Coordinates of C-alpha atoms in Angstrom, one line a residue:
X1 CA -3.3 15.5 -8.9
X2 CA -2.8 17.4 -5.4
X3 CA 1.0 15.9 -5.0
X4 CA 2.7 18.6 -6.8
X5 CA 5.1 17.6 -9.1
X6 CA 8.8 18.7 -8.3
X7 CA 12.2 19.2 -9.5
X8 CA 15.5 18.9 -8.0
X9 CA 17.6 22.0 -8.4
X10 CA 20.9 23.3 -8.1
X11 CA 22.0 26.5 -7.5
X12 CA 25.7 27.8 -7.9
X13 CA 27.1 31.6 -7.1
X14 CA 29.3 34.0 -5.3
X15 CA 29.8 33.6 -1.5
X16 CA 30.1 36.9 -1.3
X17 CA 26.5 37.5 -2.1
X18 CA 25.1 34.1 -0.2
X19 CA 23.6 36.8 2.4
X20 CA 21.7 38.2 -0.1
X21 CA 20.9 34.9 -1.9
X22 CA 19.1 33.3 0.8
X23 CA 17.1 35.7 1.5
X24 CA 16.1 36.0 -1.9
X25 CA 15.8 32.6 -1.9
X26 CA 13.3 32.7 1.7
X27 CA 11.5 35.5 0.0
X28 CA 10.5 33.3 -3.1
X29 CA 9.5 30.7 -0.1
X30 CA 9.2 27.7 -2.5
X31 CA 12.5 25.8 -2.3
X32 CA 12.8 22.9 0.1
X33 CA 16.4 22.7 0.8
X34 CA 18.2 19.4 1.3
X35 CA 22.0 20.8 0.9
X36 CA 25.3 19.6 0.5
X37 CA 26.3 20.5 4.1
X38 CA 23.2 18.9 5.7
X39 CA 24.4 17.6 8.8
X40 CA 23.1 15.1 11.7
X41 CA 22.9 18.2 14.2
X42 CA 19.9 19.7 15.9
X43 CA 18.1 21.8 14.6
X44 CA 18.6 25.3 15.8
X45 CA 16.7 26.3 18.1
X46 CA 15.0 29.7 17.9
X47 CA 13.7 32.3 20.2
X48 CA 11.7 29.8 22.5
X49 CA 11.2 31.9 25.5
X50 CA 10.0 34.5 23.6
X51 CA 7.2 32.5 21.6
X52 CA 5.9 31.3 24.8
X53 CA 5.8 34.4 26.4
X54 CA 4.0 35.5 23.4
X55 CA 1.2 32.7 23.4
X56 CA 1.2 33.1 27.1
X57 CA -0.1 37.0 25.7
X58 CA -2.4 35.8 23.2
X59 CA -4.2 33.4 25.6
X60 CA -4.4 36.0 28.3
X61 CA -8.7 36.2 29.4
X62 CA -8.7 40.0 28.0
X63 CA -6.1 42.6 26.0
X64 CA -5.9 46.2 25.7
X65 CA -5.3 48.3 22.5
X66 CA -1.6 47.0 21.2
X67 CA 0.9 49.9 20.9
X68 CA 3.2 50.3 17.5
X69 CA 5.6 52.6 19.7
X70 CA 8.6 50.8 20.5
X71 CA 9.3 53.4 23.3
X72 CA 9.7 50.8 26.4
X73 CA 9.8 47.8 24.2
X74 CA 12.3 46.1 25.8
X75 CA 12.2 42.0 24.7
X76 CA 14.4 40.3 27.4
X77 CA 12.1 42.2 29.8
X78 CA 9.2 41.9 28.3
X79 CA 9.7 38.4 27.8
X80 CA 11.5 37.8 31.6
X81 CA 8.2 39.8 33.1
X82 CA 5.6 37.4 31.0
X83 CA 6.8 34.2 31.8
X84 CA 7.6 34.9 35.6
X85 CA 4.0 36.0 35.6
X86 CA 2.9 33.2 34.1
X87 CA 4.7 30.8 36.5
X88 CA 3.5 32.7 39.6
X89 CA -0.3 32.4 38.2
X90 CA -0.1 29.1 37.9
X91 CA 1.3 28.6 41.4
X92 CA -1.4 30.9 42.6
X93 CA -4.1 28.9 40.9
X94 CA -2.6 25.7 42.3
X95 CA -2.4 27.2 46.0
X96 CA -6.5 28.4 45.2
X97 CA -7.3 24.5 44.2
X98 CA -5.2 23.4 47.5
X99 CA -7.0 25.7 49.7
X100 CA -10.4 25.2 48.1
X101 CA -10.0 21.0 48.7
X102 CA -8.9 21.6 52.2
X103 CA -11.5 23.8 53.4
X104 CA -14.2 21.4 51.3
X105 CA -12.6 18.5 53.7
X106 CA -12.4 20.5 57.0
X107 CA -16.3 22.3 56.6
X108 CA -18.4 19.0 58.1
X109 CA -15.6 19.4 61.3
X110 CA -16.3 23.1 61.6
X111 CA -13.8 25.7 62.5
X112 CA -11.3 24.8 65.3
X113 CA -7.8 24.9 66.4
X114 CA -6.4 21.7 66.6
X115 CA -4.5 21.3 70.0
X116 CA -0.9 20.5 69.9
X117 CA 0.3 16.7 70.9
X118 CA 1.6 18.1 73.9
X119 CA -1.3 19.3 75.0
X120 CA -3.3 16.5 74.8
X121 CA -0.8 14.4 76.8
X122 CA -0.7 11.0 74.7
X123 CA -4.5 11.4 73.9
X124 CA -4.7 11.2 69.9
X125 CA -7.6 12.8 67.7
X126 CA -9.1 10.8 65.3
X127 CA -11.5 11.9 62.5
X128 CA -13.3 9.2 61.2
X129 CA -16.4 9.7 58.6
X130 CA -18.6 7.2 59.5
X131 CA -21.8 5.5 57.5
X132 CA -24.5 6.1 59.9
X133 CA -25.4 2.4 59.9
X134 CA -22.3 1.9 61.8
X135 CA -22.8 4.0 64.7
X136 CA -23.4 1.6 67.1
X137 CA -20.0 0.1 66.7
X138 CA -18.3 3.3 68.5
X139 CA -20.2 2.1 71.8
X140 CA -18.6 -0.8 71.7
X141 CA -15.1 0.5 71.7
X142 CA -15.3 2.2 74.9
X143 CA -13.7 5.4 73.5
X144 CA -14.7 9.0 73.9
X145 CA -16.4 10.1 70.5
X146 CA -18.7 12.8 69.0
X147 CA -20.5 13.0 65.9
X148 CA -19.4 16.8 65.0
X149 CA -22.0 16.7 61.7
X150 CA -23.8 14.4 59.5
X151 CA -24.1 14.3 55.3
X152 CA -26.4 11.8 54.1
X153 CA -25.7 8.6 55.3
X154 CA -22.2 9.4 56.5
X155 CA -21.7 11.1 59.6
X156 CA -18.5 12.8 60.5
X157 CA -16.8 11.7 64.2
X158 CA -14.0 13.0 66.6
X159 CA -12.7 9.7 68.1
X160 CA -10.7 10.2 71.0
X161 CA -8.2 7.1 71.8
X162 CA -4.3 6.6 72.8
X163 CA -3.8 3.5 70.3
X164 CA -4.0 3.6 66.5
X165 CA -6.7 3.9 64.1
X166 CA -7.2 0.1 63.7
X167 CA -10.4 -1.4 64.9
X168 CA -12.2 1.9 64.3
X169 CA -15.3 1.6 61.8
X170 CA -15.5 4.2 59.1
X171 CA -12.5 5.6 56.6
X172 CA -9.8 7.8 58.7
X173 CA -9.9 11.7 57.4
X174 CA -7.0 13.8 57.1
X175 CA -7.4 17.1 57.9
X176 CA -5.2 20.5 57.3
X177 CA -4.1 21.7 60.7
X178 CA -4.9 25.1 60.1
X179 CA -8.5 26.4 60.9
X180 CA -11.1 26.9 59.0
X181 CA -11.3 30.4 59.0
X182 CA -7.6 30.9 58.3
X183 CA -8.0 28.4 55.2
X184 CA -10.3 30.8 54.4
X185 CA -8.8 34.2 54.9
X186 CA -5.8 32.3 52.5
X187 CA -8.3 31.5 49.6
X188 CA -9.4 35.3 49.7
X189 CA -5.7 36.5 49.4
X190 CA -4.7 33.9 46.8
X191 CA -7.8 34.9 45.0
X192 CA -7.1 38.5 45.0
X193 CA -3.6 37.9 44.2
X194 CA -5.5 36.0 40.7
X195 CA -6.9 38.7 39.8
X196 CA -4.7 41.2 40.4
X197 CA -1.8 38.7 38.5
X198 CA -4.6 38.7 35.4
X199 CA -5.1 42.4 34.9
X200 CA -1.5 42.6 34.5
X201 CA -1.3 39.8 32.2
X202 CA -4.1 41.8 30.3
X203 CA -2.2 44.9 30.4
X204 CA 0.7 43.2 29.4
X205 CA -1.1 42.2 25.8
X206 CA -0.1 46.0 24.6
X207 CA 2.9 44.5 23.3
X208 CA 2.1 41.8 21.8
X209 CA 2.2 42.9 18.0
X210 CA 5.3 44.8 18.7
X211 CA 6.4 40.9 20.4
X212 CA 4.9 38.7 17.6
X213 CA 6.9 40.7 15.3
X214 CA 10.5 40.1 16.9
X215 CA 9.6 36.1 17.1
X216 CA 8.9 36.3 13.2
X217 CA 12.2 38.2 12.7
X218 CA 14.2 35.3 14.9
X219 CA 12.4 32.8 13.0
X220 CA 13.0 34.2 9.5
X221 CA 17.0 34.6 10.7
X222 CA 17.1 30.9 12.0
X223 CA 15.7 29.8 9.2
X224 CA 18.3 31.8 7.2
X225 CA 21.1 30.6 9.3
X226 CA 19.9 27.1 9.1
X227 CA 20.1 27.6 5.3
X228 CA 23.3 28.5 5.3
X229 CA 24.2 25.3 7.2
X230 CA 23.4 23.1 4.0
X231 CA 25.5 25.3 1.7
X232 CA 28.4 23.9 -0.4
X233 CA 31.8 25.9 0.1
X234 CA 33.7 25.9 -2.5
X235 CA 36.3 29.1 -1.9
X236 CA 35.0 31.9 -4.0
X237 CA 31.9 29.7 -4.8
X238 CA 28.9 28.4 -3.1
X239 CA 26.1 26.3 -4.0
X240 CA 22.3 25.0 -2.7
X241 CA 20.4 21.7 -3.7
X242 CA 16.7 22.2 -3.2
X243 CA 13.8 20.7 -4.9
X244 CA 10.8 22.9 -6.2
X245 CA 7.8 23.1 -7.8
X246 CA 7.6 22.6 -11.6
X247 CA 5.5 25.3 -11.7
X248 CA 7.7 27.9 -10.1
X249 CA 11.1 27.2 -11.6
X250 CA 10.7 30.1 -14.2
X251 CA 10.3 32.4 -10.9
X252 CA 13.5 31.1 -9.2
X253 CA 15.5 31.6 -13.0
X254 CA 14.4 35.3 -12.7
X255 CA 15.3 35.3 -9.0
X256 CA 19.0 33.7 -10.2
X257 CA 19.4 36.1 -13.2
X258 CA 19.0 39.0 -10.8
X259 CA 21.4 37.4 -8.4
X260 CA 24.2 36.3 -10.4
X261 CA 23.7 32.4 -9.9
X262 CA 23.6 29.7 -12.0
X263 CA 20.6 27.2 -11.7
X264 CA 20.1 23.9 -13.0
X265 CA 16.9 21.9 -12.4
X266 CA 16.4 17.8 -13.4
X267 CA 13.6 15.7 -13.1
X268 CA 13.8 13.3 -10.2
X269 CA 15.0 9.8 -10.9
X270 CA 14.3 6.4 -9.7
X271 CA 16.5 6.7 -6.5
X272 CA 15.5 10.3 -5.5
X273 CA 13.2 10.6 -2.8
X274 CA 11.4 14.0 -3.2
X275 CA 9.7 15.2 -0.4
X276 CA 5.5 15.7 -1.0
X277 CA 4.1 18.6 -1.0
X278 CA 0.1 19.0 -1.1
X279 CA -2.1 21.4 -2.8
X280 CA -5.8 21.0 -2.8
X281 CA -8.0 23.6 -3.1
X282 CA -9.3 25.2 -0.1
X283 CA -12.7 24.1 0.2
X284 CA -11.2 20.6 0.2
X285 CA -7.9 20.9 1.9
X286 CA -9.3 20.3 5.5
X287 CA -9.1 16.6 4.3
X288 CA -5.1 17.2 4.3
X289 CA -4.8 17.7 8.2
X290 CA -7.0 14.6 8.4
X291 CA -4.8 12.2 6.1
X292 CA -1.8 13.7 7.3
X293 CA -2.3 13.2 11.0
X294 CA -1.4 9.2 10.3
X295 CA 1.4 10.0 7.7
X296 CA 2.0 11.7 4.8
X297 CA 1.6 10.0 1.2
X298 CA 4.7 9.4 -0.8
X299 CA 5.9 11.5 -3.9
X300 CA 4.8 8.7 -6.0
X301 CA 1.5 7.7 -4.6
X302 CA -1.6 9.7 -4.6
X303 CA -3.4 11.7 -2.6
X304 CA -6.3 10.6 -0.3
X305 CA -7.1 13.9 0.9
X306 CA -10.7 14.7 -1.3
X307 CA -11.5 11.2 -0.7
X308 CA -11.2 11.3 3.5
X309 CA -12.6 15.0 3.3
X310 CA -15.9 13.6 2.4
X311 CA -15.6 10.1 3.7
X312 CA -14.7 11.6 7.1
X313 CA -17.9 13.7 6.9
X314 CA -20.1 10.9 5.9
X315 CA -19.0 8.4 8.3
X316 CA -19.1 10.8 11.3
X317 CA -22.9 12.0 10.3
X318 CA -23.5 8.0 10.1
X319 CA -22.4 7.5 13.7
X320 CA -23.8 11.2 15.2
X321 CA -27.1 10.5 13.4
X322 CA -28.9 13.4 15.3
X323 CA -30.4 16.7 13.7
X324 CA -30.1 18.1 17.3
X325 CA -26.5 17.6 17.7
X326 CA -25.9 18.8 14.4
X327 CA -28.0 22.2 14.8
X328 CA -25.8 22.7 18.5
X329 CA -22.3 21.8 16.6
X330 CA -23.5 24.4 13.8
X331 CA -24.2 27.0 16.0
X332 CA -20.9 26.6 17.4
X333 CA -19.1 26.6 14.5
X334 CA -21.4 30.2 13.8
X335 CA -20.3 31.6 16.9
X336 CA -16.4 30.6 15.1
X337 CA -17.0 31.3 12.1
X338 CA -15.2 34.6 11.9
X339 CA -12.2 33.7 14.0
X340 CA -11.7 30.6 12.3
X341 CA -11.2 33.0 8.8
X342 CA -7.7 34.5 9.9
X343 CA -6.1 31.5 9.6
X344 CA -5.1 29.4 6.3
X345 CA -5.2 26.4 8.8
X346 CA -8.4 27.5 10.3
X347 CA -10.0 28.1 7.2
X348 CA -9.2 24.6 6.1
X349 CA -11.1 23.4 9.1
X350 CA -13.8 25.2 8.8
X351 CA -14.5 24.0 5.6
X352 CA -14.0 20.5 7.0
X353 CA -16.6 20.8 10.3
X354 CA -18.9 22.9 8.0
X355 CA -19.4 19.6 5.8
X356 CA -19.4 17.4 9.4
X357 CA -22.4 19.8 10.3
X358 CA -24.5 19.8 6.7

């Protein structure tokens, strides 16, 4: 049965020593704690600028050797420095995609200066792309018109008129009013700027060990403090409700009889709601991500994850249904293989694709 079976537990001991009991308690890390001081609040949040900065780092398009000095290592810094480099990469890659789409629309009209209104005294330019079919309709407007360049069937035309655009065949263009050769000059800036952005996001991956490590520390201590939210006070006494694995119960007595508290454990009854915890083995497990992506079983049901592992698989070859596709999916899962193996979650999933692929 991959629901593991649980029990509810209480635990009772000093508050002087609930410090040192929870994290005894996070170091056991099999206790899911329900509390009697549970509460309707948020959760706490933890050190959220500082995990982005630091998958910001691990997504960065090269690193450098990390450092285990802490000389420098300043996290507020650190963290400021990543993310405002982040933001102004993204704002330079946005100004790149600007520039490239308005020199792409201003190439067919050439490179120009585009006179201001005053100059042309009333005399408005329009810029009209034209299907070539239809060129015989500007004769007809009397107006002063030149076909600058021609794609295909559309040709590209400077319409010279007082009036609006209505009446004109063809789609009106709008065009940036700076020239083409200062669009360009931008684009080689902003581009340099890029680069210049990214090999300091790469250097910036020295300290990402040093950074990954501070976020687990905030993590562990929120977790700790959130723990100590659902405690019961009781003056000199305090006291956690968990539930836990059957199986580990004789770890958490040792754990108590170290600590001074006394534990009590029941089997649930009919109006508990346990929570569910999975455990398949790990060849089969990548079925678990698949069956809880909809919802997760209850305590009291059963497991569908073996079942959807291979059901998944054999419904998905059914549809594919081509040796070719499954020789290119299997050499990218080769090419993954390896990275996918650092991971408990990505070694679940490689288990599941390498079934997809066979």
């Amino acid at each position: 049965m991959a629901i593991v079976l649980l029990k509810k537990v209480v635990l009772l001991g000093a508050a002087s020593r609930e410090e040192e009991t929870v994290r005894g308690l996070q170091d056991l890390g099999c206790l899911h704690l329900v509390g009697f001081g549970e509460s309707e609040e948020e959760p706490e949040l933890r050190d959220v600028e500082a995990r982005r900065a630091l998958e910001h780092l691990r997504h960065a398009p090269g690193e450098v050797r990390p450092t285990r000095q802490r000389s420098g290592f300043d996290v507020p810094e650190l963290v400021a420095r990543t993310l405002a480099l982040r933001d102004r990469l993204r704002d330079r890659e946005d100004e790149r995609e600007r520039l490239r789409a308005a020199i792409e629309a201003l190439e067919p009209w050439g490179d120009f200066r585009r006179p201001d209104e005053d100059e042309l005294d009333g005399v408005r330019l329009h810029f009209r792309v034209v299907p070539v079919s239809r060129l015989d309709d500007l004769d007809d407007l009397n107006l002063p018109s030149q076909e600058i360049s021609r794609r295909g069937r559309k040709a590209f035309v400077l319409v010279l008129g007082t009036d609006g655009s209505d009446g004109l065949p063809g789609t009106a263009v709008e065009l940036d009013p700076r020239p083409l050769g200062e669009l360009r000059a931008l684009l080689a800036d902003v581009e340099r700027e890029i680069e210049d952005l990214r090999y300091e996001w790469i250097h910036l991956t020295r300290w990402r060990v040093l950074l990954a490590e501070h976020v687990a520390a905030a993590d562990e201590a929120a977790a700790r403090r959130s723990a100590l939210r659902t405690k019961l006070d009781a003056g000199p006494v305090c006291g956690f409700e968990a539930w836990i694995p059957t199986d580990r119960v004789e770890e958490l007595e040792r754990l108590g009889a170290r600590l001074g508290l006394a534990v009590r454990t029941w089997e649930p009854g009919p109006d508990d709601d346990p929570p569910t915890l999975l455990r398949n083995p790990e060849l089969l497990a990548g079925g678990e991500g698949a069956v809880t992506f909809y919802m997760v079983p209850g305590y009291r049901s059963w497991d569908p994850s073996n079942v959807v592992f291979f059901a998944f698989a054999l419904f998905f070859a059914m549809i594919l249904g081509d040796a070719g596709y499954g020789l290119l999916l299997g050499g990218l899962l080769g090419w993954q293989w390896s990275g996918l193996s650092r991971t408990v979650e990505g070694r679940r999933f490689r288990s599941l694709a390498l079934a997809l692929v066979v």
